[in-house]
Coordinates of N, CA and C in Angstrom, one line a residue:
Chain R
X19 N -10.7 -0.4 -12.7 CA -9.7 0.3 -13.4 C -10.0 0.3 -14.9
X20 N -10.2 1.5 -15.5 CA -10.6 1.5 -16.9 C -9.4 1.3 -17.8
X21 N -8.2 1.2 -17.4 CA -7.1 1.0 -18.2 C -6.8 2.3 -19.1
X22 N -6.1 2.1 -20.2 CA -5.8 3.2 -21.0 C -7.0 3.4 -22.0
X23 N -7.5 4.6 -22.1 CA -8.6 4.9 -23.0 C -8.2 5.9 -24.0
X24 N -8.6 5.7 -25.3 CA -8.3 6.6 -26.4 C -9.6 7.0 -27.1
X25 N -9.6 8.2 -27.6 CA -10.7 8.7 -28.4 C -10.3 9.6 -29.5
X26 N -11.0 9.6 -30.6 CA -12.1 8.6 -31.0 C -11.5 7.3 -31.4
X27 N -12.3 6.3 -31.6 CA -11.8 5.0 -32.1 C -11.5 5.0 -33.6
X28 N -12.3 5.8 -34.3 CA -12.0 5.9 -35.8 C -12.3 7.3 -36.2
X29 N -11.6 7.8 -37.2 CA -11.9 9.0 -37.8 C -11.3 9.1 -39.2
X30 N -12.0 9.9 -40.0 CA -11.6 10.1 -41.4 C -11.3 11.6 -41.6
X31 N -10.2 11.9 -42.2 CA -9.8 13.3 -42.4 C -9.4 13.4 -43.9
X32 N -9.4 14.7 -44.3 CA -9.0 15.0 -45.7 C -7.5 15.5 -45.6
X33 N -6.8 15.2 -46.7 CA -5.4 15.6 -46.8 C -5.3 17.1 -46.6
X34 N -4.3 17.5 -45.7 CA -4.1 18.9 -45.4 C -4.8 19.4 -44.1
X35 N -5.7 18.6 -43.7 CA -6.4 19.0 -42.4 C -5.6 18.7 -41.2
X36 N -6.1 19.0 -40.1 CA -5.4 18.8 -38.8 C -6.3 17.9 -38.0
X37 N -5.6 17.1 -37.1 CA -6.4 16.1 -36.3 C -5.8 16.1 -34.8
X38 N -6.7 15.9 -33.9 CA -6.3 15.7 -32.5 C -6.8 14.4 -31.9
X39 N -5.9 13.6 -31.4 CA -6.3 12.4 -30.8 C -6.0 12.5 -29.3
X40 N -6.9 11.8 -28.5 CA -6.8 11.9 -27.0 C -6.5 10.6 -26.3
X41 N -5.9 10.7 -25.2 CA -5.5 9.5 -24.4 C -5.6 9.8 -22.9
X42 N -6.3 8.9 -22.2 CA -6.3 8.9 -20.7 C -5.5 7.7 -20.2
X43 N -4.5 8.0 -19.4 CA -3.7 6.9 -19.0 C -4.3 6.0 -17.9
X44 N -3.7 4.9 -17.7 CA -4.2 4.0 -16.6 C -4.0 4.7 -15.3
X45 N -4.9 4.4 -14.4 CA -4.9 5.1 -13.0 C -3.5 4.8 -12.4
X46 N -2.9 5.9 -11.9 CA -1.6 5.7 -11.2 C -0.4 5.9 -12.1
X47 N -0.6 6.0 -13.4 CA 0.5 6.2 -14.4 C 0.7 7.7 -14.6
X48 N 2.0 8.1 -14.9 CA 2.3 9.5 -15.1 C 3.0 9.7 -16.4
X49 N 3.2 8.7 -17.2 CA 3.9 8.9 -18.4 C 3.1 8.3 -19.6
X50 N 3.0 9.1 -20.6 CA 2.3 8.7 -21.8 C 3.2 8.7 -23.0
X51 N 3.1 7.7 -23.8 CA 3.8 7.6 -25.1 C 2.9 7.3 -26.2
X52 N 3.2 7.8 -27.4 CA 2.4 7.7 -28.6 C 3.2 6.9 -29.6
X53 N 2.4 6.0 -30.3 CA 3.0 5.2 -31.4 C 2.1 5.2 -32.6
X54 N 2.8 5.1 -33.8 CA 2.1 5.0 -35.0 C 2.3 3.6 -35.6
X55 N 1.2 3.0 -35.9 CA 1.3 1.6 -36.5 C 0.6 1.6 -37.9
X56 N 1.5 1.6 -38.9 CA 1.0 1.5 -40.2 C 0.5 0.1 -40.5
X57 N -0.3 0.0 -41.5 CA -0.9 -1.3 -41.8 C 0.2 -2.4 -42.1
X58 N 0.2 -3.5 -41.4 CA 1.1 -4.6 -41.6 C 2.5 -4.3 -41.0
X59 N 2.6 -3.3 -40.2 CA 3.9 -3.0 -39.6 C 3.8 -3.0 -38.1
X60 N 5.0 -3.0 -37.4 CA 5.1 -2.8 -36.0 C 4.9 -1.4 -35.6
X61 N 4.5 -1.1 -34.4 CA 4.4 0.3 -33.9 C 5.7 1.0 -34.0
X62 N 5.6 2.3 -34.3 CA 6.8 3.2 -34.3 C 6.6 4.3 -33.3
X63 N 7.6 4.5 -32.4 CA 7.6 5.5 -31.3 C 7.5 6.9 -31.9
X64 N 6.5 7.7 -31.4 CA 6.4 9.1 -31.9 C 7.1 10.0 -30.8
X65 N 6.5 10.0 -29.6 CA 7.1 10.8 -28.5 C 6.5 10.3 -27.2
X66 N 7.1 10.8 -26.1 CA 6.7 10.5 -24.8 C 6.6 11.8 -23.9
X67 N 5.6 11.8 -23.1 CA 5.4 12.9 -22.2 C 5.4 12.5 -20.8
X68 N 6.0 13.4 -20.0 CA 6.1 13.2 -18.5 C 6.2 14.6 -17.9
X69 N 5.4 14.8 -16.9 CA 5.3 16.1 -16.2 C 5.1 17.3 -17.2
X70 N 4.2 17.0 -18.1 CA 3.7 17.9 -19.1 C 4.7 18.4 -20.1
X71 N 5.8 17.6 -20.2 CA 6.9 18.0 -21.1 C 7.2 16.8 -22.0
X72 N 7.6 17.1 -23.2 CA 8.1 16.0 -24.1 C 9.4 15.6 -23.7
X73 N 9.5 14.3 -23.3 CA 10.7 13.8 -22.7 C 11.6 13.1 -23.8
X74 N 11.0 12.4 -24.7 CA 11.7 11.7 -25.8 C 10.9 11.9 -27.0
X75 N 11.7 11.8 -28.2 CA 11.0 11.9 -29.4 C 11.6 10.9 -30.4
X76 N 10.7 10.3 -31.2 CA 11.2 9.4 -32.3 C 11.4 10.2 -33.6
X77 N 11.6 9.6 -34.7 CA 11.9 10.2 -35.9 C 10.7 10.6 -36.7
X78 N 10.0 11.6 -36.1 CA 8.8 12.1 -36.8 C 8.9 13.6 -37.0
X79 N 8.3 14.1 -38.0 CA 8.4 15.5 -38.3 C 7.7 16.4 -37.3
X80 N 7.9 17.7 -37.4 CA 7.3 18.6 -36.4 C 5.8 18.7 -36.6
X81 N 5.3 18.2 -37.7 CA 3.8 18.2 -37.9 C 3.1 17.4 -36.8
X82 N 3.9 16.5 -36.2 CA 3.4 15.8 -35.0 C 3.8 16.5 -33.7
X83 N 2.8 16.8 -33.0 CA 3.0 17.5 -31.7 C 2.1 16.9 -30.7
X84 N 2.4 17.2 -29.4 CA 1.6 16.7 -28.4 C 1.5 17.6 -27.2
X85 N 0.7 17.1 -26.2 CA 0.5 17.8 -25.0 C 0.2 16.9 -23.9
X86 N 0.6 17.2 -22.7 CA 0.1 16.4 -21.5 C -0.5 17.4 -20.5
X87 N -1.6 17.0 -19.9 CA -2.3 17.9 -19.0 C -1.9 17.5 -17.6
X88 N -2.3 18.4 -16.6 CA -1.9 18.1 -15.2 C -2.5 16.8 -14.7
X89 N -3.6 16.3 -15.3 CA -4.2 15.0 -14.9 C -3.6 13.8 -15.6
X90 N -2.5 14.1 -16.3 CA -1.7 13.1 -17.0 C -2.2 12.7 -18.4
X91 N -3.5 13.1 -18.7 CA -4.0 12.7 -20.0 C -3.2 13.5 -21.1
X92 N -3.3 13.0 -22.3 CA -2.5 13.5 -23.4 C -3.2 13.7 -24.7
X93 N -2.7 14.6 -25.5 CA -3.2 14.7 -26.9 C -2.1 14.6 -27.9
X94 N -2.4 14.0 -29.0 CA -1.5 14.0 -30.1 C -2.2 14.8 -31.2
X95 N -1.4 15.8 -31.8 CA -1.9 16.6 -32.8 C -1.0 16.4 -34.1
X96 N -1.7 16.2 -35.2 CA -1.0 16.1 -36.5 C -1.6 17.2 -37.4
X97 N -0.7 18.0 -37.9 CA -1.0 19.1 -38.8 C -0.7 18.7 -40.3
X98 N -1.4 19.4 -41.2 CA -1.1 19.2 -42.6 C -1.1 17.7 -43.0
X99 N -2.1 17.0 -42.7 CA -2.2 15.6 -42.9 C -1.8 15.1 -44.3
X100 N -1.0 14.1 -44.3 CA -0.6 13.4 -45.6 C -1.4 12.1 -45.7
X101 N -1.5 11.6 -46.9 CA -2.1 10.2 -47.0 C -1.4 9.2 -46.2
X102 N 0.0 9.4 -46.1 CA 0.8 8.4 -45.4 C 0.6 8.5 -43.9
X103 N -0.1 9.4 -43.4 CA -0.4 9.5 -42.0 C -1.5 8.5 -41.6
X104 N -2.1 7.9 -42.6 CA -3.2 6.9 -42.3 C -2.5 5.7 -41.5
X105 N -3.1 5.4 -40.3 CA -2.5 4.4 -39.5 C -3.3 4.2 -38.2
X106 N -2.9 3.3 -37.4 CA -3.5 3.1 -36.1 C -2.6 3.8 -35.1
X107 N -3.1 4.7 -34.3 CA -2.3 5.5 -33.4 C -2.6 4.9 -32.0
X108 N -1.5 4.5 -31.4 CA -1.6 3.8 -30.1 C -1.0 4.7 -29.0
X109 N -1.7 4.7 -27.9 CA -1.2 5.4 -26.7 C -0.8 4.4 -25.7
X110 N 0.3 4.6 -25.0 CA 0.7 3.7 -23.9 C 1.1 4.5 -22.7
X111 N 0.7 4.0 -21.5 CA 1.0 4.7 -20.3 C 1.8 3.8 -19.4
X112 N 2.6 4.4 -18.5 CA 3.4 3.7 -17.5 C 3.8 4.7 -16.4
X113 N 4.4 4.1 -15.4 CA 5.0 5.0 -14.3 C 6.5 5.2 -14.6
X114 N 6.9 6.4 -14.5 CA 8.3 6.7 -14.9 C 9.3 6.0 -13.9
X115 N 8.9 6.0 -12.7 CA 9.8 5.4 -11.7 C 9.3 4.1 -11.2
X116 N 10.2 3.3 -10.6 CA 9.7 2.0 -10.0 C 10.3 0.9 -10.8
X117 N 10.2 -0.3 -10.3 CA 10.9 -1.5 -10.9 C 10.1 -1.9 -12.1
X118 N 8.8 -1.7 -12.2 CA 8.1 -2.2 -13.3 C 8.3 -1.4 -14.5
X119 N 8.5 -2.1 -15.6 CA 8.8 -1.4 -16.9 C 7.7 -1.6 -17.9
X120 N 6.5 -2.1 -17.4 CA 5.4 -2.4 -18.3 C 4.7 -1.2 -18.8
X121 N 4.5 -1.2 -20.1 CA 3.6 -0.1 -20.7 C 2.3 -0.8 -21.0
X122 N 1.2 -0.1 -20.7 CA -0.1 -0.5 -21.0 C -0.7 0.3 -22.2
X123 N -1.2 -0.5 -23.1 CA -1.7 0.2 -24.4 C -3.2 0.3 -24.4
X124 N -3.6 1.4 -25.1 CA -5.0 1.6 -25.4 C -5.4 0.8 -26.6
X125 N -6.7 0.9 -27.0 CA -7.2 0.2 -28.1 C -6.8 0.9 -29.5
X126 N -6.4 2.1 -29.4 CA -5.9 2.8 -30.5 C -7.0 3.6 -31.2
X127 N -6.5 4.6 -32.0 CA -7.4 5.4 -32.9 C -7.0 5.1 -34.3
X128 N -8.0 4.6 -35.1 CA -7.7 4.4 -36.5 C -8.0 5.6 -37.3
X129 N -6.9 6.2 -37.9 CA -7.0 7.5 -38.7 C -6.9 7.1 -40.1
X130 N -7.8 7.6 -40.9 CA -7.8 7.4 -42.4 C -7.7 8.8 -43.0
X131 N -6.7 9.0 -43.8 CA -6.6 10.3 -44.5 C -6.9 10.1 -46.0
X132 N -7.9 10.8 -46.5 CA -8.3 10.6 -47.9 C -8.1 11.9 -48.7
Chain S
X26 N 21.6 2.7 -30.8 CA 20.3 2.4 -31.4 C 19.9 1.0 -31.1
X27 N 18.7 0.7 -31.0 CA 18.2 -0.6 -30.8 C 17.4 -1.0 -32.0
X28 N 17.3 -2.3 -32.3 CA 16.5 -2.9 -33.4 C 16.0 -4.3 -33.0
X29 N 14.9 -4.7 -33.6 CA 14.4 -6.0 -33.4 C 14.0 -6.6 -34.8
X30 N 14.4 -7.9 -34.9 CA 14.1 -8.6 -36.1 C 13.3 -9.8 -35.8
X31 N 12.1 -9.9 -36.4 CA 11.2 -11.1 -36.2 C 11.3 -11.9 -37.5
X32 N 11.8 -13.1 -37.4 CA 11.9 -14.0 -38.5 C 10.6 -14.6 -38.9
X33 N 10.1 -14.3 -40.1 CA 8.8 -14.9 -40.5 C 7.7 -13.9 -40.2
X34 N 7.1 -13.4 -41.2 CA 6.0 -12.4 -41.0 C 4.7 -13.2 -40.8
X35 N 4.6 -14.5 -41.2 CA 3.5 -15.3 -41.1 C 3.9 -16.7 -40.6
X36 N 3.2 -17.3 -39.7 CA 3.5 -18.6 -39.2 C 2.1 -19.3 -39.1
X37 N 2.1 -20.6 -39.7 CA 0.9 -21.4 -39.6 C 1.2 -22.6 -38.8
X38 N 0.3 -22.9 -37.8 CA 0.5 -24.1 -37.0 C -0.8 -24.8 -36.8
X39 N -0.8 -26.1 -36.6 CA -2.0 -26.9 -36.3 C -2.3 -26.8 -34.9
X40 N -3.6 -26.8 -34.6 CA -4.1 -26.8 -33.2 C -3.4 -27.9 -32.4
X41 N -2.8 -27.6 -31.3 CA -2.2 -28.6 -30.5 C -0.7 -28.7 -30.7
X42 N -0.2 -28.1 -31.8 CA 1.2 -28.1 -32.1 C 2.0 -27.0 -31.4
X43 N 3.3 -27.2 -31.5 CA 4.2 -26.2 -30.8 C 4.1 -24.9 -31.6
X44 N 4.1 -23.8 -30.9 CA 4.2 -22.5 -31.5 C 5.6 -21.9 -31.2
X45 N 6.3 -21.5 -32.2 CA 7.7 -20.9 -32.0 C 7.8 -19.7 -32.8
X46 N 7.9 -18.6 -32.2 CA 8.1 -17.3 -32.9 C 9.5 -16.7 -32.5
X47 N 10.2 -16.4 -33.6 CA 11.6 -16.0 -33.4 C 11.8 -14.5 -33.3
X48 N 12.7 -14.1 -32.4 CA 13.0 -12.7 -32.2 C 14.5 -12.5 -31.9
X49 N 15.1 -11.7 -32.7 CA 16.5 -11.3 -32.4 C 16.6 -9.8 -32.3
X50 N 17.4 -9.4 -31.3 CA 17.5 -8.0 -31.0 C 18.9 -7.5 -31.2
X51 N 19.0 -6.2 -31.3 CA 20.3 -5.5 -31.3 C 20.2 -4.4 -30.3
X52 N 21.2 -4.4 -29.4 CA 21.2 -3.3 -28.4 C 22.6 -3.2 -27.8
X53 N 23.1 -2.0 -27.7 CA 24.4 -1.7 -27.2 C 24.5 -1.7 -25.7
X54 N 23.3 -1.7 -25.1 CA 23.2 -1.7 -23.6 C 22.3 -2.8 -23.2
X55 N 22.4 -3.3 -21.9 CA 21.5 -4.3 -21.4 C 20.0 -4.0 -21.7
X56 N 19.3 -4.9 -22.4 CA 17.9 -4.5 -22.8 C 16.9 -5.1 -21.8
X57 N 15.7 -4.5 -21.9 CA 14.5 -5.1 -21.5 C 13.8 -5.6 -22.7
X58 N 13.2 -6.8 -22.6 CA 12.6 -7.4 -23.8 C 11.2 -7.8 -23.5
X59 N 10.3 -7.7 -24.5 CA 8.9 -7.9 -24.3 C 8.3 -8.6 -25.5
X60 N 7.2 -9.4 -25.2 CA 6.4 -9.9 -26.3 C 5.0 -9.4 -26.0
X61 N 4.4 -8.8 -27.1 CA 3.0 -8.3 -27.1 C 2.2 -9.1 -28.1
X62 N 0.9 -9.2 -27.8 CA 0.0 -9.8 -28.7 C -1.1 -8.8 -29.1
X63 N -1.5 -8.8 -30.4 CA -2.5 -7.9 -30.9 C -3.5 -8.6 -31.7
X64 N -4.8 -8.6 -31.2 CA -5.9 -9.2 -31.8 C -6.5 -8.1 -32.8
X65 N -7.2 -8.6 -33.8 CA -7.7 -7.7 -34.9 C -8.4 -6.5 -34.3
X66 N -8.1 -5.3 -34.8 CA -8.7 -4.0 -34.4 C -8.6 -3.7 -32.9
X67 N -7.5 -4.2 -32.3 CA -7.3 -3.9 -30.9 C -5.9 -3.4 -30.6
X68 N -5.7 -3.0 -29.4 CA -4.3 -2.5 -29.0 C -3.5 -3.7 -28.7
X69 N -2.4 -3.4 -28.0 CA -1.4 -4.4 -27.7 C -1.5 -4.9 -26.2
X70 N -1.4 -6.2 -26.0 CA -1.5 -6.8 -24.7 C -0.2 -7.5 -24.4
X71 N 0.4 -7.2 -23.2 CA 1.7 -7.8 -22.8 C 1.5 -9.3 -22.5
X72 N 2.3 -10.1 -23.2 CA 2.4 -11.5 -22.9 C 3.4 -11.8 -21.8
X73 N 4.6 -11.2 -21.9 CA 5.6 -11.5 -21.0 C 6.7 -10.5 -21.2
X74 N 7.6 -10.4 -20.2 CA 8.7 -9.4 -20.3 C 10.0 -10.0 -19.6
X75 N 11.1 -9.6 -20.1 CA 12.4 -10.0 -19.5 C 13.0 -8.7 -19.0
X76 N 13.3 -8.7 -17.7 CA 13.9 -7.4 -17.1 C 15.1 -7.8 -16.2
X77 N 16.0 -8.7 -16.7 CA 17.3 -9.0 -16.2 C 17.2 -9.9 -14.9
X78 N 16.1 -10.5 -14.7 CA 16.0 -11.5 -13.6 C 16.2 -12.9 -14.3
X79 N 15.3 -13.8 -14.1 CA 15.4 -15.1 -14.7 C 15.4 -15.1 -16.2
X80 N 16.2 -15.9 -16.9 CA 16.3 -15.8 -18.3 C 15.2 -16.5 -19.0
X81 N 14.5 -17.5 -18.3 CA 13.3 -18.1 -18.8 C 12.1 -17.4 -18.2
X82 N 11.3 -16.8 -19.0 CA 10.2 -16.0 -18.6 C 8.9 -16.7 -18.9
X83 N 8.0 -16.8 -18.0 CA 6.7 -17.3 -18.2 C 5.7 -16.2 -18.3
X84 N 4.8 -16.3 -19.3 CA 3.8 -15.3 -19.4 C 2.4 -15.8 -19.3
X85 N 1.5 -15.0 -19.8 CA 0.1 -15.4 -19.8 C -0.3 -16.4 -20.9
X86 N -1.4 -17.0 -20.8 CA -1.9 -17.9 -21.9 C -0.9 -19.1 -22.2
X87 N -0.1 -19.5 -21.3 CA 0.8 -20.6 -21.6 C 2.1 -20.3 -22.4
X88 N 2.3 -19.0 -22.7 CA 3.5 -18.6 -23.4 C 4.7 -18.5 -22.5
X89 N 5.9 -18.7 -23.1 CA 7.1 -18.5 -22.4 C 8.2 -18.1 -23.4
X90 N 9.2 -17.4 -22.9 CA 10.3 -17.0 -23.8 C 11.6 -17.1 -23.0
X91 N 12.7 -17.4 -23.7 CA 14.0 -17.5 -23.1 C 15.0 -16.5 -23.7
X92 N 15.6 -15.7 -22.7 CA 16.6 -14.7 -23.1 C 17.9 -15.4 -23.3
X93 N 18.5 -15.3 -24.5 CA 19.8 -15.8 -24.7 C 20.8 -14.7 -25.2
X94 N 21.6 -14.2 -24.2 CA 22.4 -13.1 -24.5 C 23.4 -13.4 -25.6
X95 N 24.0 -14.6 -25.6 CA 25.0 -15.0 -26.6 C 24.5 -15.0 -28.0
X96 N 23.2 -15.3 -28.1 CA 22.5 -15.4 -29.4 C 21.7 -14.1 -29.7
X97 N 21.7 -13.2 -28.8 CA 20.8 -12.0 -28.9 C 19.4 -12.3 -29.3
X98 N 18.9 -13.3 -28.7 CA 17.5 -13.8 -29.0 C 16.6 -13.8 -27.9
X99 N 15.3 -13.8 -28.2 CA 14.2 -13.8 -27.2 C 13.0 -14.5 -27.9
X100 N 13.2 -15.8 -28.2 CA 12.2 -16.5 -28.9 C 11.0 -16.9 -28.0
X101 N 9.8 -16.8 -28.6 CA 8.5 -17.1 -27.8 C 8.0 -18.5 -28.2
X102 N 7.6 -19.2 -27.2 CA 7.1 -20.6 -27.5 C 5.8 -20.8 -26.7
X103 N 5.0 -21.8 -27.2 CA 3.9 -22.3 -26.5 C 3.8 -23.8 -26.9
X104 N 3.7 -24.7 -25.9 CA 3.8 -26.1 -26.3 C 2.6 -26.6 -27.2
X105 N 1.5 -26.0 -27.0 CA 0.3 -26.5 -27.7 C -0.6 -25.4 -28.1
X106 N -0.7 -25.2 -29.4 CA -1.5 -24.0 -29.9 C -3.0 -24.2 -29.7
X107 N -3.6 -23.1 -29.5 CA -5.1 -23.1 -29.4 C -5.6 -22.2 -30.4
X108 N -6.8 -22.4 -30.8 CA -7.4 -21.6 -31.9 C -7.4 -20.1 -31.5
X109 N -7.6 -19.8 -30.2 CA -7.6 -18.4 -29.7 C -6.2 -17.8 -29.8
X110 N -5.2 -18.5 -30.1 CA -3.8 -17.9 -30.2 C -3.6 -17.2 -31.6
X111 N -4.6 -17.4 -32.5 CA -4.5 -16.7 -33.8 C -4.5 -15.2 -33.5
X112 N -3.4 -14.5 -33.9 CA -3.3 -13.1 -33.6 C -1.9 -12.7 -34.2
X113 N -1.6 -11.4 -34.0 CA -0.3 -10.9 -34.4 C 0.6 -10.7 -33.2
X114 N 1.8 -11.1 -33.3 CA 2.7 -11.1 -32.1 C 3.9 -10.1 -32.4
X115 N 4.2 -9.3 -31.5 CA 5.3 -8.3 -31.6 C 6.3 -8.5 -30.5
X116 N 7.6 -8.6 -30.9 CA 8.7 -8.5 -30.0 C 9.2 -7.1 -29.9
X117 N 9.5 -6.7 -28.7 CA 10.0 -5.3 -28.5 C 11.1 -5.2 -27.5
X118 N 11.9 -4.2 -27.7 CA 13.1 -4.0 -26.8 C 13.1 -2.6 -26.3
X119 N 13.6 -2.4 -25.1 CA 13.8 -1.0 -24.6 C 15.1 -1.0 -23.9
X120 N 15.6 0.2 -23.7 CA 16.9 0.5 -23.0 C 16.7 0.5 -21.5
X121 N 17.5 -0.3 -20.8 CA 17.3 -0.3 -19.3 C 17.7 1.0 -18.7
X122 N 18.4 1.8 -19.4 CA 18.8 3.1 -18.8 C 17.7 4.1 -18.9
X123 N 16.7 3.8 -19.7 CA 15.6 4.8 -19.8 C 14.4 4.3 -18.9
X124 N 14.1 5.2 -18.0 CA 13.1 4.9 -17.0 C 11.8 4.4 -17.6
X125 N 11.2 3.4 -17.0 CA 9.8 2.9 -17.3 C 9.8 2.1 -18.5
X126 N 10.9 2.0 -19.3 CA 10.9 1.2 -20.5 C 9.7 1.5 -21.5
X127 N 9.3 2.8 -21.4 CA 8.1 3.1 -22.2 C 8.5 3.4 -23.7
X128 N 9.7 3.7 -24.0 CA 10.1 3.9 -25.4 C 10.5 2.5 -25.9
X129 N 9.6 1.9 -26.6 CA 9.8 0.6 -27.1 C 10.1 0.6 -28.6
X130 N 11.0 -0.3 -29.0 CA 11.3 -0.5 -30.4 C 10.8 -1.9 -30.8
X131 N 9.9 -1.9 -31.7 CA 9.2 -3.1 -32.1 C 9.7 -3.7 -33.3
X132 N 9.6 -5.1 -33.4 CA 9.8 -5.8 -34.6 C 8.6 -5.6 -35.6
X133 N 8.7 -6.2 -36.7 CA 7.7 -6.0 -37.7 C 6.4 -6.9 -37.5
X134 N 6.5 -7.8 -36.5 CA 5.4 -8.6 -36.2 C 5.3 -10.0 -36.9
X135 N 4.7 -10.9 -36.3 CA 4.5 -12.2 -36.9 C 3.0 -12.6 -36.7
X136 N 2.4 -12.8 -37.8 CA 0.9 -13.2 -37.8 C 0.8 -14.7 -37.6
X137 N 0.1 -15.2 -36.6 CA 0.0 -16.6 -36.4 C -1.4 -17.1 -36.8
X138 N -1.4 -18.1 -37.7 CA -2.7 -18.7 -38.1 C -2.7 -20.1 -37.5
X139 N -3.8 -20.5 -36.8 CA -3.9 -21.8 -36.2 C -5.0 -22.6 -37.0
X140 N -4.5 -23.7 -37.5 CA -5.4 -24.6 -38.3 C -6.0 -25.7 -37.4
X141 N -7.3 -25.9 -37.7 CA -8.0 -26.9 -36.8 C -7.4 -28.3 -37.1

């Protein structure tokens, strides 16, 4: 089991550009959540996808959008990048139903905006 | 709304000494509670979780935590620190009403330094 995989691991973008981050969930999981972790802080919830729809959303602007594909993989898109978007972006997967409430995290994508 | 407060952004312990990391939460509904560990340049690994069964929860690597509803606390302990415990630790809460507990609210983290 490959667990949760994210790509790319690192990238550098210029202010104003757009970026797409990708996540493949753990086998058997159907729900994907995205988190932003700024340097020295705890992760902040961006949004969650289930059945290809955004199910929950945190306090992030519309510049942050996502998508979930039929195979449960997901993308996070950020438009009009700000310097403040520089962070580690974490993807977490889980099963929506069932007794287990454990979310498994990927290694993250380190985004640097210059 | 839920929130988590971790007391102490940095903790320094000697190898072999007790590790105690403090976490207090705020939740208007019964919570699920979690402790995650993050090693440098890596994602988060679950140490343990409380999901309304036993209040004393045992996790991986010798860690355990006790849920105390009256104190709204979920402190993490390990009797004897090892050099490999040096990492950042995050306490998180989720709402039991939300399926899968995947919407986590994290504390600010506590960085643990282990001295030889």
